[in-house]
Amino acid sequence: MKTERKTTGCPALDTLIGGGFENRTITQFFGEPATGKSTFCMIAAVAALRAGQSVAYIDTEGFSIERFRQIAGKDTEVVADRLFLFEPVDFEHQGQVIAECEKVLKAHKPALLVMDSATALYRTDLDKGRDALQVLTRQILHLLGYAKRYDMPVIITNQVYMDPARNTCFGLGGYALEHISKVIIRLEKGETPGQRRARLVKHRSRPEGTGFEYAITGDGISTVL
């Protein structure tokens, strides 16, 4: 049986994860600020929009119209009508928006659903401990349900925290988000100024630890050879 996939809009990323975002699953990008998480999301969205499909987009960090214009270029006005944008204002509202966006999924059958970021608003509720984590887990499971019900990929981004004891960064949400996400890509800053690296952390059929280097550019990203 052939696995259905949607292009990421980035040939190097398509190759890394086996041909594109897999339908019926969640793909997670995580990394430090300014590593290109939002840019990869927008590139994927624009690729689907240019193909004549629609996209549901939940943005918790403030959707950048300017960046969208840079990536979509001359196609901006043509494709924007098929981008269904939701912007929750707090963690509770995030859950409401996830529930409400099903109306768009039913009516327009989007090619993919993007959530950038899944954990920015959750971070403000961390003082609630396990209760907040349980709510976040339910929200992400809700998204996974959409991926399966509407046969599409879901893309989420995740913020990181530093573990001083191990001197490394981990994604928020712990094992719950790690388990629910079938593909996880870590975005890292390189040693050379302006250089970044995408590294595969989790995949069901591709070698973990592989990756590619890239730079963030005015109209998206550029692979570094």
PDB file of C-alpha atoms in Angstrom:
ATOM      1  CA  MET A   1       0.000   0.000   0.000  1.00  0.00           C
ATOM      2  CA  LYS A   2       1.381   3.385  -1.013  1.00  0.00           C
ATOM      3  CA  THR A   3       1.551   6.071   1.670  1.00  0.00           C
ATOM      4  CA  GLU A   4      -0.037   9.350   0.571  1.00  0.00           C
ATOM      5  CA  ARG A   5       2.118  12.421   1.118  1.00  0.00           C
ATOM      6  CA  LYS A   6       1.987  16.183   0.540  1.00  0.00           C
ATOM      7  CA  THR A   7       5.038  18.112  -0.579  1.00  0.00           C
ATOM      8  CA  THR A   8       6.756  20.265   2.015  1.00  0.00           C
ATOM      9  CA  GLY A   9       7.580  22.843  -0.638  1.00  0.00           C
ATOM     10  CA  CYS A  10      11.274  22.215   0.027  1.00  0.00           C
ATOM     11  CA  PRO A  11      12.933  19.468  -2.087  1.00  0.00           C
ATOM     12  CA  ALA A  12      15.638  18.789   0.515  1.00  0.00           C
ATOM     13  CA  LEU A  13      13.024  18.341   3.234  1.00  0.00           C
ATOM     14  CA  ASP A  14      10.878  16.142   0.987  1.00  0.00           C
ATOM     15  CA  THR A  15      13.896  13.879   0.496  1.00  0.00           C
ATOM     16  CA  LEU A  16      14.749  13.853   4.202  1.00  0.00           C
ATOM     17  CA  ILE A  17      11.318  12.628   5.287  1.00  0.00           C
ATOM     18  CA  GLY A  18      10.637  10.224   2.439  1.00  0.00           C
ATOM     19  CA  GLY A  19       8.723  12.300  -0.091  1.00  0.00           C
ATOM     20  CA  GLY A  20       6.730  14.832   1.919  1.00  0.00           C
ATOM     21  CA  PHE A  21       4.380  15.147   4.873  1.00  0.00           C
ATOM     22  CA  GLU A  22       2.561  11.881   5.464  1.00  0.00           C
ATOM     23  CA  ASN A  23      -1.237  11.966   5.511  1.00  0.00           C
ATOM     24  CA  ARG A  24      -3.009  10.932   8.737  1.00  0.00           C
ATOM     25  CA  THR A  25      -0.026  11.836  10.926  1.00  0.00           C
ATOM     26  CA  ILE A  26       1.484  14.762  12.805  1.00  0.00           C
ATOM     27  CA  THR A  27       4.894  16.120  11.823  1.00  0.00           C
ATOM     28  CA  GLN A  28       6.647  18.258  14.427  1.00  0.00           C
ATOM     29  CA  PHE A  29       9.330  20.902  13.940  1.00  0.00           C
ATOM     30  CA  PHE A  30      11.114  21.999  17.097  1.00  0.00           C
ATOM     31  CA  GLY A  31      14.047  24.277  17.730  1.00  0.00           C
ATOM     32  CA  GLU A  32      15.335  27.522  19.131  1.00  0.00           C
ATOM     33  CA  PRO A  33      13.957  30.899  18.019  1.00  0.00           C
ATOM     34  CA  ALA A  34      15.075  32.079  14.562  1.00  0.00           C
ATOM     35  CA  THR A  35      15.762  28.594  13.204  1.00  0.00           C
ATOM     36  CA  GLY A  36      13.003  28.770  10.590  1.00  0.00           C
ATOM     37  CA  LYS A  37      10.087  26.862  12.136  1.00  0.00           C
ATOM     38  CA  SER A  38       7.500  29.351  10.904  1.00  0.00           C
ATOM     39  CA  THR A  39       9.228  29.660   7.541  1.00  0.00           C
ATOM     40  CA  PHE A  40       8.986  25.911   6.894  1.00  0.00           C
ATOM     41  CA  CYS A  41       5.285  26.058   7.817  1.00  0.00           C
ATOM     42  CA  MET A  42       4.625  28.921   5.418  1.00  0.00           C
ATOM     43  CA  ILE A  43       6.583  27.255   2.609  1.00  0.00           C
ATOM     44  CA  ALA A  44       4.436  24.121   2.989  1.00  0.00           C
ATOM     45  CA  ALA A  45       1.246  26.168   3.099  1.00  0.00           C
ATOM     46  CA  VAL A  46       2.157  28.165  -0.005  1.00  0.00           C
ATOM     47  CA  ALA A  47       3.048  24.975  -1.908  1.00  0.00           C
ATOM     48  CA  ALA A  48      -0.423  23.570  -1.210  1.00  0.00           C
ATOM     49  CA  LEU A  49      -2.128  26.866  -2.040  1.00  0.00           C
ATOM     50  CA  ARG A  50      -0.269  27.157  -5.348  1.00  0.00           C
ATOM     51  CA  ALA A  51      -1.504  23.667  -6.217  1.00  0.00           C
ATOM     52  CA  GLY A  52      -5.068  24.966  -5.929  1.00  0.00           C
ATOM     53  CA  GLN A  53      -5.737  23.455  -2.507  1.00  0.00           C
ATOM     54  CA  SER A  54      -6.774  25.138   0.730  1.00  0.00           C
ATOM     55  CA  VAL A  55      -4.922  25.245   4.054  1.00  0.00           C
ATOM     56  CA  ALA A  56      -6.117  25.611   7.657  1.00  0.00           C
ATOM     57  CA  TYR A  57      -3.549  27.600   9.644  1.00  0.00           C
ATOM     58  CA  ILE A  58      -3.580  28.147  13.415  1.00  0.00           C
ATOM     59  CA  ASP A  59      -1.011  30.771  14.421  1.00  0.00           C
ATOM     60  CA  THR A  60      -0.457  31.514  18.107  1.00  0.00           C
ATOM     61  CA  GLU A  61       2.528  33.829  17.696  1.00  0.00           C
ATOM     62  CA  GLY A  62       1.175  36.488  15.340  1.00  0.00           C
ATOM     63  CA  PHE A  63       0.879  35.615  11.656  1.00  0.00           C
ATOM     64  CA  SER A  64       3.332  37.666   9.585  1.00  0.00           C
ATOM     65  CA  ILE A  65       1.537  38.903   6.481  1.00  0.00           C
ATOM     66  CA  GLU A  66       4.803  40.403   5.261  1.00  0.00           C
ATOM     67  CA  ARG A  67       6.609  37.056   5.499  1.00  0.00           C
ATOM     68  CA  PHE A  68       3.713  35.315   3.760  1.00  0.00           C
ATOM     69  CA  ARG A  69       3.973  37.836   0.915  1.00  0.00           C
ATOM     70  CA  GLN A  70       7.713  37.234   0.645  1.00  0.00           C
ATOM     71  CA  ILE A  71       7.232  33.480   0.290  1.00  0.00           C
ATOM     72  CA  ALA A  72       4.121  33.543  -1.911  1.00  0.00           C
ATOM     73  CA  GLY A  73       5.498  36.334  -4.104  1.00  0.00           C
ATOM     74  CA  LYS A  74       3.358  37.326  -7.086  1.00  0.00           C
ATOM     75  CA  ASP A  75       0.844  34.603  -6.187  1.00  0.00           C
ATOM     76  CA  THR A  76      -0.050  36.196  -2.830  1.00  0.00           C
ATOM     77  CA  GLU A  77      -3.414  37.688  -3.771  1.00  0.00           C
ATOM     78  CA  VAL A  78      -4.461  34.609  -5.745  1.00  0.00           C
ATOM     79  CA  VAL A  79      -3.718  32.064  -3.009  1.00  0.00           C
ATOM     80  CA  ALA A  80      -4.648  34.081   0.092  1.00  0.00           C
ATOM     81  CA  ASP A  81      -8.378  33.392  -0.305  1.00  0.00           C
ATOM     82  CA  ARG A  82      -7.794  29.685   0.328  1.00  0.00           C
ATOM     83  CA  LEU A  83      -5.801  30.241   3.534  1.00  0.00           C
ATOM     84  CA  PHE A  84      -8.091  29.869   6.540  1.00  0.00           C
ATOM     85  CA  LEU A  85      -6.302  31.599   9.401  1.00  0.00           C
ATOM     86  CA  PHE A  86      -7.067  31.248  13.112  1.00  0.00           C
ATOM     87  CA  GLU A  87      -5.245  33.250  15.805  1.00  0.00           C
ATOM     88  CA  PRO A  88      -5.997  32.156  19.386  1.00  0.00           C
ATOM     89  CA  VAL A  89      -5.134  34.658  22.109  1.00  0.00           C
ATOM     90  CA  ASP A  90      -4.558  32.350  25.085  1.00  0.00           C
ATOM     91  CA  PHE A  91      -4.207  28.664  25.916  1.00  0.00           C
ATOM     92  CA  GLU A  92      -7.904  28.159  26.656  1.00  0.00           C
ATOM     93  CA  HIS A  93      -8.843  29.902  23.412  1.00  0.00           C
ATOM     94  CA  GLN A  94      -6.395  27.626  21.593  1.00  0.00           C
ATOM     95  CA  GLY A  95      -8.512  24.622  22.521  1.00  0.00           C
ATOM     96  CA  GLN A  96     -11.667  26.398  21.355  1.00  0.00           C
ATOM     97  CA  VAL A  97     -10.075  27.299  18.024  1.00  0.00           C
ATOM     98  CA  ILE A  98      -8.961  23.705  17.445  1.00  0.00           C
ATOM     99  CA  ALA A  99     -12.575  22.595  17.920  1.00  0.00           C
ATOM    100  CA  GLU A 100     -13.999  25.403  15.768  1.00  0.00           C
ATOM    101  CA  CYS A 101     -11.659  24.825  12.831  1.00  0.00           C
ATOM    102  CA  GLU A 102     -13.415  21.551  12.028  1.00  0.00           C
ATOM    103  CA  LYS A 103     -16.065  23.619  10.226  1.00  0.00           C
ATOM    104  CA  VAL A 104     -13.376  24.619   7.722  1.00  0.00           C
ATOM    105  CA  LEU A 105     -12.120  21.043   7.449  1.00  0.00           C
ATOM    106  CA  LYS A 106     -15.606  19.763   6.633  1.00  0.00           C
ATOM    107  CA  ALA A 107     -16.451  22.525   4.169  1.00  0.00           C
ATOM    108  CA  HIS A 108     -13.155  22.982   2.325  1.00  0.00           C
ATOM    109  CA  LYS A 109     -11.197  19.716   2.736  1.00  0.00           C
ATOM    110  CA  PRO A 110      -7.809  21.457   3.130  1.00  0.00           C
ATOM    111  CA  ALA A 111      -4.613  19.780   1.984  1.00  0.00           C
ATOM    112  CA  LEU A 112      -3.014  20.282   5.385  1.00  0.00           C
ATOM    113  CA  LEU A 113      -3.494  21.822   8.800  1.00  0.00           C
ATOM    114  CA  VAL A 114      -0.688  23.877  10.344  1.00  0.00           C
ATOM    115  CA  MET A 115      -0.333  24.878  14.006  1.00  0.00           C
ATOM    116  CA  ASP A 116       2.469  27.334  14.681  1.00  0.00           C
ATOM    117  CA  SER A 117       3.161  27.066  17.585  1.00  0.00           C
ATOM    118  CA  ALA A 118       1.458  24.298  19.529  1.00  0.00           C
ATOM    119  CA  THR A 119       3.217  25.254  22.766  1.00  0.00           C
ATOM    120  CA  ALA A 120       3.687  29.053  22.824  1.00  0.00           C
ATOM    121  CA  LEU A 121       0.428  29.667  24.723  1.00  0.00           C
ATOM    122  CA  TYR A 122       0.831  26.469  26.746  1.00  0.00           C
ATOM    123  CA  ARG A 123       4.072  27.942  28.065  1.00  0.00           C
ATOM    124  CA  THR A 124       2.088  30.679  29.836  1.00  0.00           C
ATOM    125  CA  ASP A 125       0.151  28.001  31.758  1.00  0.00           C
ATOM    126  CA  LEU A 126       3.144  25.938  32.863  1.00  0.00           C
ATOM    127  CA  ASP A 127       2.589  26.959  36.486  1.00  0.00           C
ATOM    128  CA  LYS A 128      -0.508  24.731  36.406  1.00  0.00           C
ATOM    129  CA  GLY A 129       1.745  21.693  36.109  1.00  0.00           C
ATOM    130  CA  ARG A 130       0.255  18.400  34.975  1.00  0.00           C
ATOM    131  CA  ASP A 131      -3.182  19.939  34.395  1.00  0.00           C
ATOM    132  CA  ALA A 132      -1.809  22.148  31.608  1.00  0.00           C
ATOM    133  CA  LEU A 133       0.100  19.228  30.087  1.00  0.00           C
ATOM    134  CA  GLN A 134      -3.033  17.086  30.054  1.00  0.00           C
ATOM    135  CA  VAL A 135      -4.942  19.860  28.288  1.00  0.00           C
ATOM    136  CA  LEU A 136      -2.144  20.234  25.722  1.00  0.00           C
ATOM    137  CA  THR A 137      -2.099  16.482  25.125  1.00  0.00           C
ATOM    138  CA  ARG A 138      -5.858  16.469  24.508  1.00  0.00           C
ATOM    139  CA  GLN A 139      -5.479  19.352  22.059  1.00  0.00           C
ATOM    140  CA  ILE A 140      -2.787  17.579  20.054  1.00  0.00           C
ATOM    141  CA  LEU A 141      -4.789  14.339  20.071  1.00  0.00           C
ATOM    142  CA  HIS A 142      -7.690  16.382  18.704  1.00  0.00           C
ATOM    143  CA  LEU A 143      -5.438  17.457  15.824  1.00  0.00           C
ATOM    144  CA  LEU A 144      -4.367  13.857  15.255  1.00  0.00           C
ATOM    145  CA  GLY A 145      -8.033  12.918  15.044  1.00  0.00           C
ATOM    146  CA  TYR A 146      -8.471  15.505  12.287  1.00  0.00           C
ATOM    147  CA  ALA A 147      -5.453  14.137  10.421  1.00  0.00           C
ATOM    148  CA  LYS A 148      -7.015  10.679  10.359  1.00  0.00           C
ATOM    149  CA  ARG A 149     -10.620  11.747   9.803  1.00  0.00           C
ATOM    150  CA  TYR A 150      -9.823  14.071   6.904  1.00  0.00           C
ATOM    151  CA  ASP A 151      -6.867  12.085   5.512  1.00  0.00           C
ATOM    152  CA  MET A 152      -4.358  14.927   5.623  1.00  0.00           C
ATOM    153  CA  PRO A 153      -1.068  15.838   7.309  1.00  0.00           C
ATOM    154  CA  VAL A 154      -0.949  18.029  10.395  1.00  0.00           C
ATOM    155  CA  ILE A 155       2.169  20.129  10.961  1.00  0.00           C
ATOM    156  CA  ILE A 156       2.988  21.581  14.371  1.00  0.00           C
ATOM    157  CA  THR A 157       5.892  23.604  15.683  1.00  0.00           C
ATOM    158  CA  ASN A 158       7.205  23.288  19.197  1.00  0.00           C
ATOM    159  CA  GLN A 159       9.272  25.574  21.372  1.00  0.00           C
ATOM    160  CA  VAL A 160      12.208  24.326  23.426  1.00  0.00           C
ATOM    161  CA  TYR A 161      13.552  24.511  26.945  1.00  0.00           C
ATOM    162  CA  MET A 162      17.126  24.142  28.130  1.00  0.00           C
ATOM    163  CA  ASP A 163      18.031  21.297  30.473  1.00  0.00           C
ATOM    164  CA  PRO A 164      21.065  22.676  32.374  1.00  0.00           C
ATOM    165  CA  ALA A 165      21.985  19.245  33.731  1.00  0.00           C
ATOM    166  CA  ARG A 166      22.447  17.843  30.229  1.00  0.00           C
ATOM    167  CA  ASN A 167      23.289  21.143  28.531  1.00  0.00           C
ATOM    168  CA  THR A 168      20.870  20.526  25.694  1.00  0.00           C
ATOM    169  CA  CYS A 169      17.456  21.670  24.459  1.00  0.00           C
ATOM    170  CA  PHE A 170      14.283  19.588  24.468  1.00  0.00           C
ATOM    171  CA  GLY A 171      10.841  20.205  23.030  1.00  0.00           C
ATOM    172  CA  LEU A 172       8.063  21.297  25.364  1.00  0.00           C
ATOM    173  CA  GLY A 173       5.256  18.852  26.037  1.00  0.00           C
ATOM    174  CA  GLY A 174       7.549  16.015  27.032  1.00  0.00           C
ATOM    175  CA  TYR A 175       6.930  12.440  25.994  1.00  0.00           C
ATOM    176  CA  ALA A 176       3.284  13.114  25.143  1.00  0.00           C
ATOM    177  CA  LEU A 177       4.063  15.320  22.130  1.00  0.00           C
ATOM    178  CA  GLU A 178       7.010  13.124  21.219  1.00  0.00           C
ATOM    179  CA  HIS A 179       4.808  10.034  21.136  1.00  0.00           C
ATOM    180  CA  ILE A 180       1.922  11.634  19.214  1.00  0.00           C
ATOM    181  CA  SER A 181       4.222  13.087  16.536  1.00  0.00           C
ATOM    182  CA  LYS A 182       5.214  10.391  14.035  1.00  0.00           C
ATOM    183  CA  VAL A 183       7.896  12.571  12.423  1.00  0.00           C
ATOM    184  CA  ILE A 184      10.057  15.006  14.398  1.00  0.00           C
ATOM    185  CA  ILE A 185      12.538  17.402  12.818  1.00  0.00           C
ATOM    186  CA  ARG A 186      14.929  19.440  14.901  1.00  0.00           C
ATOM    187  CA  LEU A 187      16.032  22.810  13.538  1.00  0.00           C
ATOM    188  CA  GLU A 188      19.379  24.042  14.839  1.00  0.00           C
ATOM    189  CA  LYS A 189      21.657  27.023  14.434  1.00  0.00           C
ATOM    190  CA  GLY A 190      24.948  26.177  12.748  1.00  0.00           C
ATOM    191  CA  GLU A 191      28.439  27.272  13.649  1.00  0.00           C
ATOM    192  CA  THR A 192      28.612  29.543  10.605  1.00  0.00           C
ATOM    193  CA  PRO A 193      26.606  32.779  11.024  1.00  0.00           C
ATOM    194  CA  GLY A 194      23.283  32.521   9.210  1.00  0.00           C
ATOM    195  CA  GLN A 195      23.571  28.781   8.676  1.00  0.00           C
ATOM    196  CA  ARG A 196      20.965  26.345  10.014  1.00  0.00           C
ATOM    197  CA  ARG A 197      20.566  22.569  10.047  1.00  0.00           C
ATOM    198  CA  ALA A 198      17.467  20.376   9.844  1.00  0.00           C
ATOM    199  CA  ARG A 199      18.007  17.022  11.542  1.00  0.00           C
ATOM    200  CA  LEU A 200      15.628  14.067  11.585  1.00  0.00           C
ATOM    201  CA  VAL A 201      14.977  13.008  15.181  1.00  0.00           C
ATOM    202  CA  LYS A 202      12.110  10.565  14.694  1.00  0.00           C
ATOM    203  CA  HIS A 203      10.707   8.717  11.673  1.00  0.00           C
ATOM    204  CA  ARG A 204       9.112   5.326  11.119  1.00  0.00           C
ATOM    205  CA  SER A 205      11.099   4.407   8.023  1.00  0.00           C
ATOM    206  CA  ARG A 206      13.899   6.949   7.461  1.00  0.00           C
ATOM    207  CA  PRO A 207      17.338   7.003   9.156  1.00  0.00           C
ATOM    208  CA  GLU A 208      17.394   9.237  12.209  1.00  0.00           C
ATOM    209  CA  GLY A 209      20.225  11.727  12.532  1.00  0.00           C
ATOM    210  CA  THR A 210      20.301  12.563   8.827  1.00  0.00           C
ATOM    211  CA  GLY A 211      19.685  16.112   7.720  1.00  0.00           C
ATOM    212  CA  PHE A 212      20.636  19.055   5.553  1.00  0.00           C
ATOM    213  CA  GLU A 213      21.953  22.575   6.002  1.00  0.00           C
ATOM    214  CA  TYR A 214      20.081  25.666   4.926  1.00  0.00           C
ATOM    215  CA  ALA A 215      19.901  29.438   5.245  1.00  0.00           C
ATOM    216  CA  ILE A 216      16.808  31.558   5.832  1.00  0.00           C
ATOM    217  CA  THR A 217      16.338  33.918   2.885  1.00  0.00           C
ATOM    218  CA  GLY A 218      14.040  36.719   1.843  1.00  0.00           C
ATOM    219  CA  ASP A 219      11.706  34.379  -0.013  1.00  0.00           C
ATOM    220  CA  GLY A 220      11.970  31.262   2.154  1.00  0.00           C
ATOM    221  CA  ILE A 221      15.016  29.079   2.612  1.00  0.00           C
ATOM    222  CA  SER A 222      18.021  28.111   0.524  1.00  0.00           C
ATOM    223  CA  THR A 223      19.686  24.730   0.864  1.00  0.00           C
ATOM    224  CA  VAL A 224      23.406  24.942   1.606  1.00  0.00           C
ATOM    225  CA  LEU A 225      25.380  22.431  -0.448  1.00  0.00           C
TER     226      LEU A 225
END
